[in-house]
XYZ file of C-alpha atoms in Angstrom:
761
model
C -83.858 84.294 -302.057
C -85.644 81.003 -301.855
C -84.742 80.132 -305.397
C -81.159 81.263 -304.883
C -80.659 79.007 -301.885
C -82.378 76.031 -303.377
C -79.271 74.605 -305.144
C -77.206 74.835 -301.959
C -79.912 73.143 -299.903
C -80.273 70.488 -302.542
C -76.489 69.916 -302.534
C -76.351 69.607 -298.739
C -79.162 67.077 -298.845
C -77.206 64.979 -301.314
C -74.011 65.215 -299.262
C -75.776 64.307 -296.051
C -77.056 61.126 -297.719
C -73.483 59.824 -297.980
C -71.401 58.551 -295.075
C -68.214 60.183 -296.427
C -66.781 63.269 -294.696
C -66.161 66.271 -296.969
C -63.854 69.114 -295.864
C -62.496 72.275 -297.435
C -58.920 73.273 -296.433
C -56.874 76.296 -297.229
C -53.218 75.983 -298.236
C -52.057 76.017 -294.592
C -54.309 73.178 -293.493
C -56.999 75.287 -291.826
C -60.484 73.764 -292.044
C -62.650 76.283 -293.918
C -65.791 74.243 -294.241
C -67.374 70.918 -293.387
C -69.971 70.110 -296.055
C -72.382 68.117 -293.883
C -75.108 69.375 -291.581
C -74.789 66.911 -288.683
C -71.771 66.092 -286.516
C -69.674 63.102 -287.496
C -69.076 60.301 -285.017
C -65.629 59.960 -286.612
C -64.490 63.273 -285.146
C -66.239 63.314 -281.791
C -66.404 67.087 -281.962
C -69.230 69.514 -282.800
C -68.974 71.199 -286.163
C -68.270 74.633 -284.683
C -65.231 73.322 -282.728
C -63.128 72.501 -285.805
C -64.272 75.089 -288.363
C -61.625 77.754 -288.753
C -58.981 75.714 -286.900
C -55.823 74.143 -288.248
C -56.060 70.333 -288.585
C -52.919 69.952 -286.459
C -54.905 71.157 -283.446
C -57.557 68.474 -283.933
C -56.115 65.458 -285.666
C -53.313 63.067 -284.568
C -49.784 63.750 -285.797
C -49.763 60.756 -288.170
C -52.820 62.209 -289.962
C -51.875 65.877 -289.956
C -48.408 65.146 -291.377
C -49.988 63.309 -294.297
C -52.412 66.243 -294.862
C -49.388 68.555 -295.117
C -47.828 66.211 -297.722
C -51.098 66.139 -299.701
C -51.471 69.931 -299.726
C -47.848 70.366 -300.773
C -48.280 67.860 -303.638
C -51.374 69.722 -304.909
C -49.536 73.019 -304.712
C -46.810 71.429 -306.861
C -49.300 70.719 -309.620
C -50.697 67.232 -308.851
C -54.430 66.932 -309.529
C -55.185 64.291 -306.873
C -53.471 62.939 -303.777
C -54.640 59.898 -301.825
C -53.432 58.359 -298.576
C -54.645 55.865 -295.954
C -54.431 56.365 -292.204
C -55.781 54.917 -288.982
C -56.960 56.496 -285.716
C -58.055 55.024 -282.395
C -61.849 55.182 -281.951
C -63.876 53.389 -279.262
C -60.856 51.334 -278.188
C -59.892 50.042 -281.637
C -58.077 51.365 -284.668
C -60.265 52.415 -287.581
C -58.893 52.817 -291.101
C -59.762 55.697 -293.483
C -58.770 56.780 -296.950
C -58.480 60.488 -297.780
C -58.637 61.933 -301.315
C -57.413 65.535 -301.815
C -58.061 67.623 -304.949
C -57.840 71.384 -305.730
C -60.978 73.581 -305.971
C -60.909 75.644 -309.159
C -62.620 79.047 -308.712
C -62.881 81.993 -311.043
C -59.395 83.213 -310.203
C -56.415 81.398 -311.643
C -54.814 80.982 -308.228
C -55.907 77.915 -306.266
C -56.451 78.686 -302.584
C -58.880 75.990 -301.462
C -58.661 72.222 -301.429
C -61.383 69.595 -301.165
C -60.870 66.505 -298.972
C -63.187 63.486 -299.079
C -62.700 60.910 -296.263
C -64.204 57.431 -296.346
C -63.990 54.683 -293.692
C -62.298 51.525 -295.049
C -61.734 49.587 -291.802
C -63.358 46.343 -292.975
C -61.632 46.493 -296.350
C -58.247 47.313 -294.814
C -58.468 44.578 -292.178
C -59.369 42.067 -294.890
C -56.397 43.163 -296.982
C -54.018 42.990 -294.015
C -55.399 39.590 -293.050
C -55.002 38.294 -296.604
C -51.516 39.752 -296.834
C -50.557 38.176 -293.504
C -51.926 34.790 -294.563
C -50.101 34.917 -297.878
C -46.794 36.069 -296.400
C -46.853 33.400 -293.657
C -47.988 30.567 -295.893
C -45.570 27.757 -296.704
C -46.582 27.741 -300.354
C -46.149 30.500 -302.933
C -49.252 32.585 -303.736
C -49.603 34.799 -306.803
C -52.646 36.792 -307.928
C -52.900 37.777 -311.607
C -55.283 40.222 -313.260
C -56.233 39.578 -316.909
C -55.317 42.224 -319.511
C -57.689 42.233 -322.473
C -57.622 43.890 -325.905
C -60.477 45.906 -327.386
C -62.135 42.702 -328.559
C -62.174 41.299 -325.029
C -59.467 38.655 -325.574
C -56.884 38.053 -322.880
C -53.477 39.102 -324.188
C -51.483 39.190 -320.970
C -51.654 39.109 -317.191
C -50.665 41.707 -314.633
C -49.260 40.444 -311.344
C -51.115 42.313 -308.584
C -50.140 40.304 -305.494
C -47.351 37.845 -304.541
C -45.979 36.636 -301.215
C -42.307 36.330 -300.347
C -42.382 32.545 -300.765
C -42.802 33.170 -304.485
C -39.394 34.847 -304.565
C -37.651 31.489 -303.979
C -39.285 29.913 -307.014
C -39.534 32.875 -309.400
C -36.113 34.275 -308.640
C -37.394 37.846 -308.187
C -38.617 39.862 -305.231
C -42.408 40.379 -305.084
C -41.726 44.154 -305.078
C -40.126 43.721 -308.529
C -43.188 41.863 -309.813
C -46.218 43.818 -308.590
C -48.144 45.601 -311.384
C -45.796 44.183 -314.002
C -46.764 42.332 -317.174
C -46.281 38.570 -316.993
C -44.835 38.475 -320.485
C -42.229 41.009 -319.410
C -40.305 38.321 -317.568
C -38.002 35.919 -319.373
C -38.247 33.129 -316.805
C -39.322 29.920 -318.428
C -42.290 29.418 -316.102
C -44.112 32.505 -317.432
C -44.384 30.844 -320.862
C -46.453 28.056 -319.315
C -48.938 30.523 -317.846
C -50.536 31.180 -321.235
C -52.645 28.162 -320.327
C -54.127 30.046 -317.402
C -56.288 32.237 -319.691
C -58.488 29.188 -320.155
C -59.128 29.137 -316.390
C -60.364 32.747 -316.483
C -62.624 32.105 -319.491
C -64.089 28.741 -318.383
C -63.882 28.987 -314.591
C -62.367 25.491 -314.463
C -59.422 24.964 -312.077
C -56.092 23.858 -313.505
C -53.276 21.771 -311.997
C -49.931 21.949 -313.748
C -46.625 20.284 -312.842
C -43.401 21.565 -314.368
C -39.741 22.263 -313.637
C -37.997 25.601 -313.260
C -34.344 26.589 -313.165
C -33.610 29.850 -311.335
C -30.122 30.923 -310.318
C -28.751 27.543 -311.387
C -31.123 25.808 -308.955
C -33.320 23.086 -310.451
C -36.742 22.731 -308.807
C -39.985 20.880 -309.514
C -43.246 22.689 -308.713
C -46.992 22.044 -308.805
C -49.210 25.031 -309.660
C -52.953 25.165 -308.955
C -54.870 28.003 -310.644
C -58.420 29.107 -309.746
C -60.477 31.934 -311.201
C -60.648 35.098 -309.091
C -62.768 37.885 -310.577
C -61.265 38.584 -313.977
C -57.984 36.995 -312.962
C -56.336 34.088 -311.208
C -55.198 32.980 -307.788
C -52.250 30.622 -308.240
C -50.872 28.417 -305.475
C -47.394 27.066 -306.216
C -46.022 24.166 -304.192
C -42.375 23.125 -304.281
C -42.428 19.354 -304.909
C -38.714 18.910 -305.536
C -38.244 16.602 -302.545
C -41.306 14.619 -303.599
C -39.839 14.185 -307.070
C -36.500 13.169 -305.655
C -38.228 10.708 -303.348
C -40.097 9.270 -306.320
C -36.788 8.820 -308.153
C -35.264 7.219 -305.036
C -38.334 5.014 -304.767
C -38.023 3.925 -308.371
C -34.350 3.122 -307.838
C -35.243 1.153 -304.724
C -37.974 -0.707 -306.592
C -35.542 -1.540 -309.385
C -33.093 -2.870 -306.810
C -35.901 -4.769 -305.120
C -36.766 -6.384 -308.442
C -33.156 -7.523 -308.773
C -33.260 -9.012 -305.275
C -36.611 -10.621 -306.056
C -35.243 -12.207 -309.214
C -32.205 -13.479 -307.324
C -34.394 -14.950 -304.591
C -36.700 -16.502 -307.166
C -33.716 -17.989 -309.007
C -32.420 -19.368 -305.724
C -35.843 -20.843 -304.926
C -36.373 -22.522 -308.289
C -32.852 -23.872 -308.868
C -31.884 -24.926 -305.352
C -31.137 -28.606 -304.775
C -32.937 -28.427 -301.435
C -36.712 -28.760 -301.583
C -38.546 -25.504 -300.786
C -42.273 -25.025 -300.344
C -44.958 -22.705 -298.999
C -48.144 -24.038 -297.377
C -50.782 -21.377 -296.670
C -54.303 -21.075 -295.271
C -57.135 -19.371 -297.129
C -57.529 -17.236 -294.019
C -55.371 -16.886 -290.858
C -56.069 -19.173 -287.914
C -55.898 -18.153 -284.284
C -53.484 -20.041 -282.011
C -53.551 -19.184 -278.325
C -54.960 -20.456 -275.058
C -58.446 -19.111 -275.792
C -59.201 -21.626 -278.571
C -59.732 -25.362 -278.849
C -56.383 -26.389 -280.340
C -57.611 -29.836 -281.373
C -60.257 -28.187 -283.549
C -57.627 -25.841 -284.996
C -55.335 -28.801 -285.798
C -58.176 -30.646 -287.590
C -58.880 -27.476 -289.578
C -55.209 -27.185 -290.519
C -55.011 -30.800 -291.730
C -57.926 -30.214 -294.094
C -57.291 -26.638 -295.251
C -53.506 -26.232 -295.408
C -52.428 -26.389 -299.067
C -49.190 -26.179 -300.983
C -49.149 -22.776 -302.679
C -45.652 -22.889 -304.118
C -43.053 -25.645 -304.491
C -39.754 -25.866 -306.317
C -38.474 -28.551 -308.674
C -36.313 -30.185 -305.991
C -39.355 -30.918 -303.817
C -41.306 -32.344 -306.763
C -38.353 -34.623 -307.496
C -38.266 -35.809 -303.883
C -41.876 -37.009 -304.078
C -41.785 -38.038 -307.743
C -44.806 -35.795 -308.364
C -46.003 -33.141 -310.773
C -46.843 -29.643 -309.603
C -50.586 -30.294 -309.956
C -50.406 -33.579 -308.038
C -48.597 -31.993 -305.096
C -50.553 -28.750 -304.870
C -53.897 -30.596 -304.925
C -53.005 -32.455 -301.742
C -53.820 -31.318 -298.223
C -51.605 -32.051 -295.255
C -54.043 -34.738 -294.186
C -53.207 -36.687 -297.360
C -49.565 -36.912 -296.294
C -50.401 -38.300 -292.847
C -53.315 -40.555 -293.753
C -51.430 -43.633 -292.465
C -50.314 -41.941 -289.243
C -52.683 -39.082 -288.499
C -51.620 -38.740 -284.856
C -48.029 -38.086 -285.903
C -49.242 -35.347 -288.225
C -51.234 -33.731 -285.440
C -48.257 -33.901 -283.099
C -45.956 -32.266 -285.663
C -48.446 -29.443 -286.324
C -48.983 -28.799 -282.618
C -45.232 -28.611 -282.036
C -44.788 -26.295 -285.040
C -47.562 -23.917 -283.956
C -46.374 -23.869 -280.341
C -42.704 -23.254 -281.158
C -43.160 -21.528 -284.565
C -40.187 -23.535 -285.880
C -39.328 -27.258 -285.855
C -36.746 -29.641 -287.271
C -38.042 -32.986 -288.596
C -36.349 -36.276 -289.481
C -38.889 -38.900 -290.569
C -40.207 -41.123 -293.332
C -42.957 -40.491 -295.865
C -44.329 -42.025 -299.043
C -43.594 -40.989 -302.601
C -46.435 -40.856 -305.102
C -45.384 -44.284 -306.438
C -45.714 -45.748 -302.928
C -41.977 -46.138 -302.190
C -40.505 -44.902 -298.933
C -38.544 -41.675 -298.602
C -36.502 -40.436 -295.662
C -36.338 -36.661 -295.381
C -34.917 -34.081 -293.030
C -36.522 -30.648 -292.921
C -37.038 -27.334 -291.138
C -40.425 -25.619 -291.006
C -41.072 -21.980 -290.012
C -44.467 -20.380 -289.298
C -45.700 -17.222 -291.024
C -47.569 -14.890 -288.641
C -49.672 -11.784 -289.250
C -49.665 -8.626 -287.113
C -52.230 -10.151 -284.748
C -50.023 -13.217 -284.166
C -52.396 -15.410 -286.178
C -50.898 -18.179 -288.317
C -50.927 -17.593 -292.084
C -49.114 -20.806 -293.006
C -45.521 -21.973 -293.035
C -42.373 -22.195 -295.111
C -40.349 -25.394 -295.290
C -37.016 -26.709 -296.516
C -36.607 -30.422 -297.069
C -33.747 -32.723 -298.053
C -33.973 -36.332 -299.258
C -31.718 -38.336 -296.896
C -32.916 -41.783 -297.990
C -29.506 -42.853 -299.301
C -27.809 -41.634 -296.160
C -30.264 -43.577 -294.000
C -29.630 -46.739 -295.997
C -25.897 -46.226 -295.591
C -26.374 -45.775 -291.842
C -28.359 -49.010 -291.661
C -25.623 -50.845 -293.526
C -23.015 -49.329 -291.242
C -24.988 -50.334 -288.171
C -25.220 -53.938 -289.398
C -21.542 -53.924 -290.170
C -20.705 -52.628 -286.704
C -22.721 -55.433 -285.132
C -20.786 -58.025 -287.103
C -17.413 -56.615 -286.283
C -18.057 -55.271 -282.787
C -16.074 -57.907 -280.943
C -13.075 -57.667 -283.241
C -13.098 -53.839 -283.221
C -13.370 -53.639 -279.427
C -10.411 -55.927 -278.848
C -8.135 -54.566 -281.526
C -8.798 -50.883 -281.933
C -10.722 -49.685 -278.891
C -9.396 -49.308 -275.385
C -10.615 -52.232 -273.253
C -10.092 -52.008 -269.489
C -11.056 -53.732 -266.212
C -11.525 -51.642 -263.064
C -12.071 -52.148 -259.397
C -15.471 -50.814 -258.290
C -13.760 -47.558 -257.242
C -12.454 -47.180 -260.826
C -8.781 -48.223 -260.353
C -7.308 -49.831 -263.475
C -6.722 -53.615 -263.111
C -6.212 -54.320 -266.810
C -5.601 -52.087 -269.837
C -5.458 -53.353 -273.435
C -2.341 -52.696 -275.563
C -4.319 -50.299 -277.806
C -3.962 -47.679 -275.042
C -0.520 -46.784 -276.371
C -1.914 -45.760 -279.771
C -4.857 -43.983 -278.212
C -3.492 -42.205 -275.114
C 0.272 -42.623 -275.446
C 0.661 -44.577 -272.165
C 1.801 -48.172 -271.810
C -0.593 -50.505 -269.990
C 1.814 -50.736 -267.046
C 1.833 -46.944 -266.613
C -1.918 -46.949 -265.998
C -2.536 -50.189 -264.068
C -2.987 -49.348 -260.395
C -3.957 -45.723 -261.081
C -7.426 -44.198 -261.131
C -8.712 -42.769 -264.476
C -10.202 -39.776 -262.619
C -6.759 -38.166 -262.741
C -7.059 -38.133 -266.571
C -10.621 -36.841 -266.861
C -11.218 -33.219 -267.818
C -12.167 -31.315 -264.627
C -15.393 -30.081 -266.210
C -16.496 -33.662 -267.009
C -15.737 -35.372 -263.676
C -19.178 -34.754 -262.156
C -21.099 -35.965 -265.243
C -18.944 -39.160 -265.413
C -19.648 -39.795 -261.738
C -23.424 -39.273 -262.024
C -24.132 -40.701 -265.484
C -21.844 -43.742 -265.482
C -19.746 -44.700 -262.461
C -22.467 -44.474 -259.796
C -24.895 -46.472 -261.935
C -22.315 -49.141 -262.800
C -21.384 -49.657 -259.122
C -25.071 -50.387 -258.486
C -24.994 -53.093 -261.140
C -26.458 -51.135 -264.053
C -24.931 -51.330 -267.508
C -24.218 -47.911 -269.019
C -24.342 -48.072 -272.870
C -22.428 -44.901 -273.642
C -21.091 -41.728 -272.129
C -18.982 -39.084 -273.835
C -16.309 -37.049 -272.056
C -12.795 -35.641 -272.432
C -9.653 -37.454 -271.309
C -6.042 -36.312 -271.279
C -3.359 -38.013 -273.335
C 0.218 -38.396 -272.111
C 1.289 -35.347 -274.145
C -1.280 -33.200 -272.274
C -3.789 -33.010 -275.144
C -7.446 -33.656 -274.403
C -9.419 -35.934 -276.718
C -13.047 -37.019 -276.719
C -13.901 -40.514 -275.478
C -17.061 -42.592 -275.794
C -17.193 -45.322 -273.142
C -19.534 -48.273 -272.602
C -19.519 -49.628 -269.050
C -20.670 -53.093 -267.958
C -20.912 -54.281 -264.341
C -19.405 -57.737 -263.671
C -21.083 -59.492 -260.750
C -20.354 -62.593 -258.681
C -22.856 -65.388 -258.110
C -24.436 -63.344 -255.343
C -25.046 -60.368 -257.623
C -22.358 -58.257 -256.026
C -20.414 -55.981 -258.382
C -16.777 -57.126 -258.272
C -15.409 -55.455 -261.353
C -16.270 -52.899 -264.046
C -15.507 -53.498 -267.715
C -15.149 -50.482 -270.045
C -14.727 -50.255 -273.781
C -13.646 -46.768 -274.885
C -13.231 -45.232 -278.295
C -11.605 -42.017 -279.508
C -14.464 -39.940 -280.975
C -12.596 -36.629 -281.166
C -13.075 -36.265 -284.893
C -16.765 -37.054 -284.670
C -17.236 -34.733 -281.682
C -15.498 -31.916 -283.521
C -17.638 -32.632 -286.577
C -20.815 -32.619 -284.487
C -19.711 -29.388 -282.851
C -19.106 -27.898 -286.283
C -22.461 -29.187 -287.517
C -24.139 -27.692 -284.468
C -22.542 -24.321 -285.210
C -23.554 -24.583 -288.868
C -27.098 -25.509 -287.856
C -27.236 -22.537 -285.492
C -25.985 -20.302 -288.290
C -28.597 -21.774 -290.625
C -31.331 -21.224 -288.036
C -30.153 -17.655 -287.546
C -30.222 -17.107 -291.305
C -33.747 -18.519 -291.600
C -34.838 -16.441 -288.627
C -33.453 -13.273 -290.205
C -35.024 -14.069 -293.566
C -38.420 -14.897 -292.050
C -38.555 -11.986 -289.621
C -36.007 -9.201 -290.146
C -36.005 -9.376 -293.961
C -39.664 -10.262 -294.446
C -40.856 -7.509 -292.119
C -39.275 -4.522 -293.972
C -40.227 -5.992 -297.354
C -43.783 -6.381 -296.088
C -43.674 -2.743 -294.960
C -42.482 -1.740 -298.446
C -45.325 -3.636 -300.098
C -47.845 -2.129 -297.711
C -46.604 1.383 -298.361
C -46.571 0.770 -302.109
C -50.185 -0.382 -301.971
C -51.052 2.768 -300.056
C -49.266 4.937 -302.603
C -51.185 3.235 -305.407
C -54.439 4.164 -303.730
C -55.929 7.662 -303.482
C -53.452 8.980 -300.940
C -53.658 12.763 -300.366
C -50.773 14.580 -302.004
C -49.689 16.087 -298.692
C -49.302 12.587 -297.183
C -47.129 11.193 -299.994
C -43.787 12.531 -298.614
C -44.531 10.920 -295.256
C -45.192 7.518 -296.835
C -42.179 7.867 -299.111
C -39.993 8.649 -296.089
C -41.265 5.469 -294.378
C -40.676 3.516 -297.579
C -37.159 4.914 -297.917
C -36.447 3.840 -294.316
C -37.793 0.308 -294.924
C -35.796 -0.121 -298.149
C -32.677 1.255 -296.418
C -33.198 -1.290 -293.628
C -33.443 -4.116 -296.172
C -30.308 -2.895 -297.937
C -28.404 -2.611 -294.644
C -29.589 -6.079 -293.603
C -28.441 -7.632 -296.867
C -25.034 -5.964 -296.491
C -24.750 -7.430 -292.982
C -25.838 -10.853 -294.223
C -23.243 -10.854 -297.000
C -20.471 -9.685 -294.672
C -21.509 -12.185 -292.001
C -21.726 -15.028 -294.534
C -18.285 -14.161 -295.899
C -16.896 -14.179 -292.374
C -18.476 -17.549 -291.563
C -17.201 -19.119 -294.783
C -13.721 -17.595 -294.403
C -14.163 -15.863 -297.746
C -12.764 -12.565 -296.475
C -9.024 -12.156 -296.932
C -6.900 -11.121 -293.962
C -4.096 -8.734 -294.920
C -2.674 -6.972 -291.839
C -0.676 -3.776 -292.300
C 0.460 -0.888 -290.130
C -2.148 1.816 -289.690
C -2.807 4.993 -287.700
C -5.851 4.478 -285.523
C -6.825 8.174 -285.593
C -6.963 8.135 -289.395
C -9.154 5.001 -289.487
C -11.456 6.320 -286.747
C -11.864 9.612 -288.627
C -12.862 7.766 -291.833
C -15.490 5.734 -289.957
C -16.781 8.797 -288.076
C -17.224 10.749 -291.302
C -19.206 7.875 -292.845
C -21.710 7.976 -289.942
C -21.990 11.756 -289.613
C -25.454 11.859 -291.218
C -26.751 9.078 -288.975
C -25.484 10.955 -285.886
C -26.850 14.283 -287.161
C -30.377 12.832 -287.430
C -30.314 12.200 -283.662
C -28.241 15.314 -282.794
C -25.439 13.144 -281.436
C -21.849 14.419 -281.229
C -18.862 12.129 -281.830
C -15.532 12.890 -280.144
C -12.153 11.280 -280.916
C -9.988 11.059 -277.800
C -6.956 9.662 -279.586
C -4.453 12.512 -279.666
C -1.984 12.754 -282.524
C -1.185 10.204 -285.218
C 1.554 8.532 -283.178
C -0.766 5.754 -281.971
C -0.468 2.960 -284.508
C -1.762 -0.569 -284.784
C -1.178 -3.641 -286.875
C -4.165 -5.254 -288.568
C -6.412 -5.539 -291.595
C -7.697 -1.998 -292.319
C -11.083 -2.985 -293.847
C -11.760 -5.255 -290.864
C -10.749 -2.546 -288.370
C -13.090 -0.074 -290.092
C -15.907 -2.658 -290.038
C -15.422 -3.216 -286.293
C -15.392 0.521 -285.577
C -18.359 1.166 -287.890
C -20.507 -1.490 -286.180
C -19.608 -0.343 -282.671
C -20.089 3.345 -283.521
C -23.409 2.799 -285.332
C -24.632 0.755 -282.323
C -23.565 3.572 -279.982
C -25.531 6.084 -282.072
C -28.521 3.742 -282.308
C -28.764 3.241 -278.534
C -27.934 6.853 -277.580
C -30.639 9.328 -276.747
C -30.947 12.433 -278.945
C -28.492 15.112 -277.837
C -26.001 12.635 -276.272
C -22.387 12.232 -277.340
C -20.172 9.251 -278.205
C -16.430 8.999 -277.461
C -13.875 6.919 -279.402
C -10.693 6.427 -277.418
C -7.420 4.589 -278.130
C -4.440 3.907 -275.863
C -1.590 1.473 -275.411
C -2.076 -0.968 -272.554
C -0.221 -4.186 -271.633
C 1.550 -4.479 -275.006
C -1.758 -4.143 -276.830
C -3.652 -1.316 -278.529
C -6.932 -0.864 -276.645
C -9.751 0.883 -278.548
C -13.086 1.774 -276.953
C -16.413 3.243 -278.116
C -18.382 4.799 -275.274
C -21.965 6.057 -275.299
C -24.279 7.526 -272.658
C -27.440 5.852 -273.887
C -29.745 3.014 -272.889
C -27.156 0.659 -271.471
C -27.597 -3.108 -271.241
C -29.252 -5.132 -268.514
C -26.893 -7.404 -266.608
C -28.728 -10.581 -267.667
C -28.264 -9.675 -271.347
C -24.541 -8.880 -271.279
C -23.412 -12.487 -271.743
C -25.754 -12.882 -274.750
C -24.062 -10.168 -276.815
C -21.162 -12.255 -278.147
C -22.946 -15.612 -277.966
C -23.631 -16.704 -281.557
C -26.379 -19.064 -280.384
C -28.476 -16.430 -278.640
C -29.442 -14.232 -281.647
C -30.012 -11.456 -279.104
C -31.019 -8.053 -280.467
C -33.047 -5.099 -279.307
C -34.412 -1.738 -280.508
C -32.650 1.620 -280.495
C -33.908 4.807 -278.829
C -35.926 5.689 -281.966
C -37.141 2.182 -282.725
C -34.124 1.228 -284.866
C -33.909 -2.545 -285.229
C -30.725 -4.550 -285.695
C -30.106 -8.103 -286.878
C -27.717 -9.247 -284.157
C -25.056 -9.853 -286.796
C -22.961 -6.757 -286.146
C -21.353 -7.944 -282.915
C -20.845 -11.441 -284.376
C -18.862 -9.854 -287.204
C -16.885 -7.720 -284.752
C -15.954 -10.730 -282.634
C -14.933 -12.784 -285.688
C -12.697 -9.976 -286.966
C -11.158 -9.303 -283.536
C -10.463 -13.034 -283.155
C -8.672 -13.017 -286.508
C -6.344 -10.373 -285.038
C -5.810 -12.516 -281.918
C -7.367 -9.749 -279.866
C -10.242 -9.637 -277.407
C -13.564 -7.772 -277.336
C -15.850 -7.127 -274.374
C -18.421 -4.679 -273.045
C -18.824 -2.694 -269.841
C -22.332 -1.386 -269.323
C -24.763 -0.039 -266.752
C -28.453 -0.067 -267.606
C -29.908 3.371 -268.416
C -26.432 4.966 -268.102
C -24.574 3.796 -271.191
C -22.150 1.207 -272.547
C -18.483 0.996 -273.481
C -17.391 -1.592 -276.069
C -13.657 -2.331 -275.921
C -11.424 -4.387 -278.184
C -7.675 -4.943 -278.357
C -5.236 -5.307 -281.238
C -1.566 -6.239 -281.279
C 0.912 -3.375 -281.239
C 3.454 -3.749 -284.086
C 6.743 -5.064 -282.826
C 10.111 -3.692 -283.833
C 10.516 -6.639 -286.190
C 7.359 -5.800 -288.134
C 7.852 -2.053 -288.300
């Protein structure tokens, strides 16, 4: 008996050495045997409590149902049946795998079935974790297993795991790919994966960039392959937007090169002298430093770094001669003047100069120039840019004119100018005959009257304070300019010299005035002042608004040329695209503004439907509004509301006002465009519910001299040109434009246009 039982004892010893559970079931699921000696902690029941009992009495429904399926499959002829299940043990779910197989005895009929159960909790949790990570990842993940021939060479790959992100790139569901041969697919990307066998053999990672075309969708991807066992883990990243951004960047760079060439051509061929003077390193300029020391440093270290041919011609110098000079060399005969000019430039950041200098041959040159400081991000001074014109000939002509005026002053005053004698209170006592040609009155019509009745109301106080009061006290007043009314009601500009005539006791008995019509000169000076303001605005825009975005572009390009992480490239490209777009928008505004100032834009009014024009403008700014989640509503009604004007100008006005409304609206707000007939005019308004405008800034909006601008709700920066253009175009239509605004509550910009009359319809 001992020998007979020895094999069974030996078998039980072997079975007890394993952690697996081994059961014997009959065809109905009754547990016939448990082939281990001790109780299992997996069951929490003594061995005698489950022997001879049906598994449905002991195990959870989810397990017993699978046991029934396994037994049925074996009865139907299958040789093995495997399933996974989980049960709650000690407060957590544990995973197991069960393998069923028939027990072949001496009889042909199979009545018993062997079940081996193994705990796979750690393995299952790892698989579920990996599957969850892969399915929730942004990138596509694919795991391939190498297929080798009898000689050990890789002849194909089997796809054993893929997440759903891969479906977008491959064009097939992961369920259609699992356990399939890679070469069985006809997608073009599978052909490239022959290269991945090298990764498996060498263990070296591989990065591959290529394009795919699935379902008529063109995409660019980057694949990274790493060895995993005898296979590969491949991460595929969609880089289509990156590629498109690179193409957009290249297009922007090409356009930037064109602009650069144009600017360089303008610099080199301009008749005005241009130059750059820069420091080797920035200098600090604030109240914390000794400014005298900084000025001395500037005189000795500020050098010409670039000059154009016009400037060389002005000084009669070669490029080498001029660039080897410091600023101190130019002021060696008047160093204090040089220091004063530098101090004024650094304090104000921009100055206008009219002075003399010396050419390289020693001759004198008169020049007129504008200088603008370059500043870094810390408000330190990098140098300055200057424009300079040779006005020597003009100065000589002015000197000759001045000498000529001295020689002919007496004759001119008595023949052409208006000469008058006044009582101390201003009453005319004598008026020269030239008054008829100048003001249209005869001398007799004015004698006995007071000239105050002819003065422009706005000029009366300045005439009283600057001239009349001083003359009555015995002081000669060389010149005062004011407006005076002619007989036909027209105002002209007068320049008047006043001299007090005294008796032997020094008492003022009479005032003598000599007046000249300076209307043409005043209008010219006014025009020159406007042109100078426009020029200053242009220089300001070029030196700040244009230079800033271009500097941003260069900075971003330098970053992109360095070792920037791939994941950061789209962010920098987005910033670069924004900067280039800002430059492009600014240049468009500059060109439109310049055309408006120079009257280069034709004015061709026609009849139009305001709803149609507003719809066109709204559609063009849909993307801009969408980026800030802003809705645009047209409160215009049907197409019966018509206007009369130049369509391109009307669209430009609406586009500027609408883009401003979007810019200064908070995300999620809405903008309303409304049109109605009012007082024989068509009144159009653009209303937002955004930042609003402070009361002190309202009057600056349409003032061309203020150059007022501010930032939008997302940091958008304007040039201040948009409203100038709007006002110019509205003026051309003989309409009006104004704004109604409350700070932090929103603004409404309103403009009017003429309604077409019956004669023009």
